[in-house]
PDB file of C-alpha atoms in Angstrom:
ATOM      1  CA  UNK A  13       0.000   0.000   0.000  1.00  0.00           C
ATOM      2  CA  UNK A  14       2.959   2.501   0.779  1.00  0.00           C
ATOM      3  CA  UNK A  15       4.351   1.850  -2.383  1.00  0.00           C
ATOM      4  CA  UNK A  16       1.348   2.377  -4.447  1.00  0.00           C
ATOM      5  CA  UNK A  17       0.568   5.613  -2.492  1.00  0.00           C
ATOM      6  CA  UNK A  18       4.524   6.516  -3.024  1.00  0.00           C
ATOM      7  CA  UNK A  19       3.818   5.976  -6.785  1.00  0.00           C
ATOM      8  CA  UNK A  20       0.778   7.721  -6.741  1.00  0.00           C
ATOM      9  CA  UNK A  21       2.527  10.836  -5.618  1.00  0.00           C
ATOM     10  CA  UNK A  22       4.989  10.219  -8.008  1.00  0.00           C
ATOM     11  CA  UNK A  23       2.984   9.988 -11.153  1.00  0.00           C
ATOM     12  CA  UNK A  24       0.201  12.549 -10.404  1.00  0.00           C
ATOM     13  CA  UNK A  25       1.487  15.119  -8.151  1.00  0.00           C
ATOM     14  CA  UNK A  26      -1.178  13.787  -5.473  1.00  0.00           C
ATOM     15  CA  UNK A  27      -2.287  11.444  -3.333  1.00  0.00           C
ATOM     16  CA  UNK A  28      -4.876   8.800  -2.255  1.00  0.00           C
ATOM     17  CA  UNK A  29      -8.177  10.840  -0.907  1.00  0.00           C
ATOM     18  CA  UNK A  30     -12.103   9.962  -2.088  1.00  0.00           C
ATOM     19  CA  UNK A  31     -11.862  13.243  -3.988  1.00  0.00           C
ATOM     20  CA  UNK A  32     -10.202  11.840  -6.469  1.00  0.00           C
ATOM     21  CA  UNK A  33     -12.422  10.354  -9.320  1.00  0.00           C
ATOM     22  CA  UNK A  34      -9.804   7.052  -9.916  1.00  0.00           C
ATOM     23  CA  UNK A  35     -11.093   6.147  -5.893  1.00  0.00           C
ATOM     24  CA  UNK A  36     -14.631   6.287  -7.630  1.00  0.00           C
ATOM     25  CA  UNK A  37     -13.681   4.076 -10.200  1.00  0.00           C
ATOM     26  CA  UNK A  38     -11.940   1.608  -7.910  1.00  0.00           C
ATOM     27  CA  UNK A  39     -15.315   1.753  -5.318  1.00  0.00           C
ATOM     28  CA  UNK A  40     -17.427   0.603  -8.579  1.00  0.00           C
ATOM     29  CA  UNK A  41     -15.077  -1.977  -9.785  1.00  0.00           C
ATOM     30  CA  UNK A  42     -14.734  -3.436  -6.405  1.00  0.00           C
ATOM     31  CA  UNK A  43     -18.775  -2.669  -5.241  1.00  0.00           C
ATOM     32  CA  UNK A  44     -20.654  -3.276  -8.636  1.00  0.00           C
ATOM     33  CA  UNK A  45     -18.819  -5.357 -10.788  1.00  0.00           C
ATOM     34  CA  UNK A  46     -22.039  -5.872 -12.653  1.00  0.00           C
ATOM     35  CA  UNK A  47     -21.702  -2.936 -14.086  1.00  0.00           C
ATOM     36  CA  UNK A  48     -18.105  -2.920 -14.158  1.00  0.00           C
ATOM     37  CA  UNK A  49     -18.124  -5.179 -16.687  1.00  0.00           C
ATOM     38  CA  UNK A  50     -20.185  -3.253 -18.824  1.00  0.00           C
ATOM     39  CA  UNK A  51     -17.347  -0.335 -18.629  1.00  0.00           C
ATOM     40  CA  UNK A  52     -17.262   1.407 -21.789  1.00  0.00           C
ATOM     41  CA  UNK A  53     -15.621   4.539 -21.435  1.00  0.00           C
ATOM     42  CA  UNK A  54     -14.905   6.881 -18.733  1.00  0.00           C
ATOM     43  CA  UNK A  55     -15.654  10.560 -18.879  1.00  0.00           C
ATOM     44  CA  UNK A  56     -16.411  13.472 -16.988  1.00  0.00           C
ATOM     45  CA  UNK A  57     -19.814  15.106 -16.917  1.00  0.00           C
ATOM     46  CA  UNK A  58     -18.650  17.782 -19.003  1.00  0.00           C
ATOM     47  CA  UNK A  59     -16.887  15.274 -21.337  1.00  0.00           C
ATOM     48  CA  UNK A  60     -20.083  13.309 -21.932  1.00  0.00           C
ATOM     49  CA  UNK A  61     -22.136  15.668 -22.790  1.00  0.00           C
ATOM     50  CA  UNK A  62     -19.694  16.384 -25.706  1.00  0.00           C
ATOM     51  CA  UNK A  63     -19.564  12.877 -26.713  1.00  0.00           C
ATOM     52  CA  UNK A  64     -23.803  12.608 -26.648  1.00  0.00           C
ATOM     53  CA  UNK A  65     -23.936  15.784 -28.693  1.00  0.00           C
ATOM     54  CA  UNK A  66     -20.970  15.486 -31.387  1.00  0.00           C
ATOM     55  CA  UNK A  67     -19.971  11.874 -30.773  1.00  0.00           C
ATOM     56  CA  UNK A  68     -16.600  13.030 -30.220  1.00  0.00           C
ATOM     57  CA  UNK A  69     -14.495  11.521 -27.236  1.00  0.00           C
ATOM     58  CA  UNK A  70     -12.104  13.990 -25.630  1.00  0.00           C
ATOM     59  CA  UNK A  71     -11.265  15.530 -22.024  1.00  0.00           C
ATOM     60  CA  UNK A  72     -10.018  18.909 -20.748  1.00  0.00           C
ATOM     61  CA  UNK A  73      -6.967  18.903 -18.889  1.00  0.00           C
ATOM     62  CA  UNK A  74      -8.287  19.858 -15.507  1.00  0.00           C
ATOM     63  CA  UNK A  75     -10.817  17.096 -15.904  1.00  0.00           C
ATOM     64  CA  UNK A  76      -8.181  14.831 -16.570  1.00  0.00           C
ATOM     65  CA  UNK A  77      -6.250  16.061 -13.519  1.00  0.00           C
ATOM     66  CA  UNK A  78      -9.226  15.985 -11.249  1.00  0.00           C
ATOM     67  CA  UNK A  79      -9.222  12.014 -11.816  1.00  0.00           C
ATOM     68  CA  UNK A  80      -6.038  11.750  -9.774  1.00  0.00           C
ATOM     69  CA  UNK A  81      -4.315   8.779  -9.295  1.00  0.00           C
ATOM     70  CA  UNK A  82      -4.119   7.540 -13.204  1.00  0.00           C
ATOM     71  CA  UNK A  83      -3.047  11.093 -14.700  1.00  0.00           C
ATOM     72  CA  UNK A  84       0.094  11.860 -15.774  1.00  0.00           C
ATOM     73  CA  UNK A  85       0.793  15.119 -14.413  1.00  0.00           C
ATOM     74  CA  UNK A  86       4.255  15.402 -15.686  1.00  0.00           C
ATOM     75  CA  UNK A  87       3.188  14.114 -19.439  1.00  0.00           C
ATOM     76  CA  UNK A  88       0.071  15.413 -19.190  1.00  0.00           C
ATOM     77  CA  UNK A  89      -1.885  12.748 -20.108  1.00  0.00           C
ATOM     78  CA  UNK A  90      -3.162   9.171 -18.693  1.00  0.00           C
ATOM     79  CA  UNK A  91      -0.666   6.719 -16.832  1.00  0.00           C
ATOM     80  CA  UNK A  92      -0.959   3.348 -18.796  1.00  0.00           C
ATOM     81  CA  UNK A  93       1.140   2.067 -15.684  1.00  0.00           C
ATOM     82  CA  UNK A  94      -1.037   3.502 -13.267  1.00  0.00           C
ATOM     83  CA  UNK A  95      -4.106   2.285 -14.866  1.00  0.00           C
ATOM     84  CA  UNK A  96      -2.486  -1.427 -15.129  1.00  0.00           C
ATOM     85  CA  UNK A  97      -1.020  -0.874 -11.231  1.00  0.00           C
ATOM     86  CA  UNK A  98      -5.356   0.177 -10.481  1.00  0.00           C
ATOM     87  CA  UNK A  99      -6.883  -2.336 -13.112  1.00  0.00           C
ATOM     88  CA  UNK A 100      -8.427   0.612 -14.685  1.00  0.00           C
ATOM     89  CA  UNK A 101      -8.722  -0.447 -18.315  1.00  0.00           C
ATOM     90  CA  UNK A 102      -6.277   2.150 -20.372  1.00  0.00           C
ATOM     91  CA  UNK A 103      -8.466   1.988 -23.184  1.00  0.00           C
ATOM     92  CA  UNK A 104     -11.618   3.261 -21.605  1.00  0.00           C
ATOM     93  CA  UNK A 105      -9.698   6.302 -21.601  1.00  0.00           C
ATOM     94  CA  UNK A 106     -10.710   9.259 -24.430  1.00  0.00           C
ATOM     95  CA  UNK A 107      -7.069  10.048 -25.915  1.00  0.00           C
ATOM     96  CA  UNK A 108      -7.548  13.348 -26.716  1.00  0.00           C
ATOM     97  CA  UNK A 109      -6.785  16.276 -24.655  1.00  0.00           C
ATOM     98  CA  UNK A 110      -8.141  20.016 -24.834  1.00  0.00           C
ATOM     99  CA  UNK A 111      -8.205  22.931 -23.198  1.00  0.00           C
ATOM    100  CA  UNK A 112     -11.494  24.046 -21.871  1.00  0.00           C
ATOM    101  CA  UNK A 113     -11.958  26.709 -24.092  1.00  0.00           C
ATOM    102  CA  UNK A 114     -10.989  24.409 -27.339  1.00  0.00           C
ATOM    103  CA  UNK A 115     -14.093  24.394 -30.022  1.00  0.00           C
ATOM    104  CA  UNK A 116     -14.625  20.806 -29.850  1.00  0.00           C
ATOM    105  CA  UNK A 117     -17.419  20.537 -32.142  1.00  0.00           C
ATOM    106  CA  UNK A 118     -20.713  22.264 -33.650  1.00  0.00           C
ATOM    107  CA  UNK A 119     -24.176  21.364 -32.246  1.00  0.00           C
ATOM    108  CA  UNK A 120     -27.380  22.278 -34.944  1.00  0.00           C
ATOM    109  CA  UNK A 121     -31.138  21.745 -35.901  1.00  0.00           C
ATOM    110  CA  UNK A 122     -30.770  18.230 -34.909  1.00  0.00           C
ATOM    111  CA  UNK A 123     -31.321  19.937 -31.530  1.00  0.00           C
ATOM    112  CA  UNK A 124     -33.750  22.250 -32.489  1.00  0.00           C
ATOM    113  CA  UNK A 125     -31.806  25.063 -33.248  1.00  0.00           C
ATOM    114  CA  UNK A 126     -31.640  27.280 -36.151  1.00  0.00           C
ATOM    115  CA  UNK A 127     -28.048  28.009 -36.383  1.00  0.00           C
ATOM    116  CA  UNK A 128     -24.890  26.105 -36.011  1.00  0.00           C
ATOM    117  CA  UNK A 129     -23.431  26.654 -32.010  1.00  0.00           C
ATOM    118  CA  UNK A 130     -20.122  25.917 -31.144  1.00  0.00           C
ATOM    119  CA  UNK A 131     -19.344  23.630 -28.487  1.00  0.00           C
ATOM    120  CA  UNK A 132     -16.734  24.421 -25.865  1.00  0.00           C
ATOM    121  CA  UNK A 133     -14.529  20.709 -24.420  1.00  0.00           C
ATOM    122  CA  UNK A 134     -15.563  22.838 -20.726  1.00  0.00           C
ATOM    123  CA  UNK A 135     -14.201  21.903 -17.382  1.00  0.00           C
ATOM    124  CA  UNK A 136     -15.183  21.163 -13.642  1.00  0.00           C
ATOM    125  CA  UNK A 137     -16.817  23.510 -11.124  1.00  0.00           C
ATOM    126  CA  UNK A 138     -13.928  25.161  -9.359  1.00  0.00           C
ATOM    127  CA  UNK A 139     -11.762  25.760 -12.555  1.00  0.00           C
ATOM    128  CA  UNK A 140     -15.020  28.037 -13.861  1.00  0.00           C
ATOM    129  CA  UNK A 141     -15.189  29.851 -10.633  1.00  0.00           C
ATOM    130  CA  UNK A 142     -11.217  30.333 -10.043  1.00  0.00           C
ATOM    131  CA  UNK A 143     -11.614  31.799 -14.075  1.00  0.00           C
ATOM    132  CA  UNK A 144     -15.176  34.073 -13.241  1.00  0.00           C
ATOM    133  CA  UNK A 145     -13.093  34.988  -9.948  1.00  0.00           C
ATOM    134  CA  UNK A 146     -10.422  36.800 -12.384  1.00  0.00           C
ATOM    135  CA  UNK A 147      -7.672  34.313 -11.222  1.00  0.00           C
ATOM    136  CA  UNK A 148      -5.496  34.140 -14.546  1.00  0.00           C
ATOM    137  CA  UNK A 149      -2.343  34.132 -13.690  1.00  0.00           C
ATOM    138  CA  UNK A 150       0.450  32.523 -10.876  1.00  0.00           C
ATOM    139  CA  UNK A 151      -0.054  34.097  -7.598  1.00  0.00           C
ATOM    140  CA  UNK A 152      -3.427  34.699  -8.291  1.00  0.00           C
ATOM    141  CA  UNK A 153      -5.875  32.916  -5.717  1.00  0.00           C
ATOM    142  CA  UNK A 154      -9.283  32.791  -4.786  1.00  0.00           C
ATOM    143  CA  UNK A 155     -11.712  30.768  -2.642  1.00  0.00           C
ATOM    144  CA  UNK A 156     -14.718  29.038  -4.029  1.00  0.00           C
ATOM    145  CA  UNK A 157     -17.390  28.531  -1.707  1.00  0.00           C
ATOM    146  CA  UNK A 158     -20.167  26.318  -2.400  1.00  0.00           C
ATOM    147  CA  UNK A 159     -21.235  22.916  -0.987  1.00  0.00           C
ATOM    148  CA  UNK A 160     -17.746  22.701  -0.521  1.00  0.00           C
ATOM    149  CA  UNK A 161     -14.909  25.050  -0.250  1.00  0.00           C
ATOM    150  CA  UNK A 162     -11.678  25.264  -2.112  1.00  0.00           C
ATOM    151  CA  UNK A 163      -9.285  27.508  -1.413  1.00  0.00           C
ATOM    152  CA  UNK A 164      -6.733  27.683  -4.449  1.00  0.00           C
ATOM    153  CA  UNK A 165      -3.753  29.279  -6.038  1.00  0.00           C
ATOM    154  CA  UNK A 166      -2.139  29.614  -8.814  1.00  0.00           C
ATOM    155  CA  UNK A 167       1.352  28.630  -9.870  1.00  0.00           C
ATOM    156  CA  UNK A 168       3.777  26.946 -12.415  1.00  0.00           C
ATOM    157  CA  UNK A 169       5.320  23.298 -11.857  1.00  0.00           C
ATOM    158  CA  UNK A 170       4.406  20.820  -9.541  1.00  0.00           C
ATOM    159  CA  UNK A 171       3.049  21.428  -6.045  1.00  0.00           C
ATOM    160  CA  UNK A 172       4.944  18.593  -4.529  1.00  0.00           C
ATOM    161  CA  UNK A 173       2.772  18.018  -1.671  1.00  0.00           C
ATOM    162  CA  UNK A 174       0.381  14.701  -1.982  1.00  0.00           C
ATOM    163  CA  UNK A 175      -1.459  16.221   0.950  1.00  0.00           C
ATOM    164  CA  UNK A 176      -2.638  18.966  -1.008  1.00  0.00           C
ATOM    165  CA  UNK A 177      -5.140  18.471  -4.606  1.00  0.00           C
ATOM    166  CA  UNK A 178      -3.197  19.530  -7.892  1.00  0.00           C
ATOM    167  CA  UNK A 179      -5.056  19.847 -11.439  1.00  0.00           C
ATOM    168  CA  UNK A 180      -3.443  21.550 -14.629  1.00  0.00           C
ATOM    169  CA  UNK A 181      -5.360  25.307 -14.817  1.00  0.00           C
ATOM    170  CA  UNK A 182      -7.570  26.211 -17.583  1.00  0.00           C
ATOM    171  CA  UNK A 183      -5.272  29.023 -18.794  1.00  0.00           C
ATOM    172  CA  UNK A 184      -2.173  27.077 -19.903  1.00  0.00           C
ATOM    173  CA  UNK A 185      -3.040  23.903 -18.256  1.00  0.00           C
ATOM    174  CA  UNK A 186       0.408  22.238 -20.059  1.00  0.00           C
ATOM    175  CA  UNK A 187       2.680  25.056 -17.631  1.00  0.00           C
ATOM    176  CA  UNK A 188       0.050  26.816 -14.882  1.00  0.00           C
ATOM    177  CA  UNK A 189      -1.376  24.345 -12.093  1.00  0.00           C
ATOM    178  CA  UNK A 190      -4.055  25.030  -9.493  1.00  0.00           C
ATOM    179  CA  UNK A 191      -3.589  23.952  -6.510  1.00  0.00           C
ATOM    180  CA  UNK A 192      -5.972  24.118  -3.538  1.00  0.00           C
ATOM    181  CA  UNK A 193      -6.963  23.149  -0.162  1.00  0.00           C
ATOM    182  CA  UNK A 194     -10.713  23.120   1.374  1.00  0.00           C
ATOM    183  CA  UNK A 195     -13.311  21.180   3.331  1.00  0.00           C
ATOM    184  CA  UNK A 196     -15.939  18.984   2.237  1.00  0.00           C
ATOM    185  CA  UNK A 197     -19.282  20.661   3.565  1.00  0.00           C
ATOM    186  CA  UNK A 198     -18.688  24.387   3.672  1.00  0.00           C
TER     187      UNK A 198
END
């Protein structure tokens, strides 16, 4: 177990906490194999809305991160060791990587609308907020208060603390990292 959790750090830039959506993964594998076994792909919320609408399987970067224990934080992208070490199939993975902002694909009448809208790859919660909070840039910080509260910064590289959650930032999510704190019921 100390190993794992040593290689953990090592790969992601974090650590073992229920946060994390890999721990998710692991509680279904181990809880409802059932459906397990019927494993297709795994994406975020934000991801599979893009997939139902344009068919098109991708991930933003802080999405990605958010997952934890099976991302690549140095690579920036998923750990096929990791995923072998968790027996979290590597190819229910999507492959492609985008920045929140990134056009992924065009919605149209098919959904009722008149005009062609561009569709966005999007991100979690607390990436929006840190971005509608102005934080753009390292040293910038904010806390996001909700159900739950993160307290976050800014900054470039690793955080080197496990303790602590890490996810690549929308803004340059390949060289600025947000890195945050918080408690579960705010």
């Amino acid at each position: 177990q100390e190993n794992l959790a040593g290689k953990i750090a090592e790969v992601t830039d974090n650590g073992i906490d229920s946060y994390f959506g890999y721990i998710k993964l692991l509680w279904v594998k181990n809880n409802e194999p059932e459906n397990w076994k019927k494993l297709r792909w795994v994406l975020p919320a934000n991801s599979y809305i893009v997939y139902r609408m344009t068919g098109k399987l991708m991930v933003d970067y802080s999405s990605a991160g958010n997952f934890g224990g099976i991302y690549d934080y140095r690579n920036h992208c998923w750990s096929e060791e990791m995923c072998g070490l968790l027996g979290i199939p590597f190819e229910t993975m999507p492959t492609e990587f985008c920045k929140p902002y990134d056009i992924v694909g065009m919605i149209n009448e098919e959904f009722g609308l008149k005009h062609e809208v561009e569709l966005c790859a999007g991100t979690i919660d607390c990436i929006s907020s840190m971005l509608s909070a102005n934080a753009v840039k390292p040293g910038d910080n904010a806390a996001v208060l909700g159900t739950s509260l993160n307290w976050g910064v800014l900054h470039t590289g690793l955080s080197g603390d496990p303790q602590i959650v890490s996810m690549p930032y929308a803004i340059d999510p390949e060289d600025i990292s947000y890195t945050y704190a918080g408690a579960s019921t705010a």
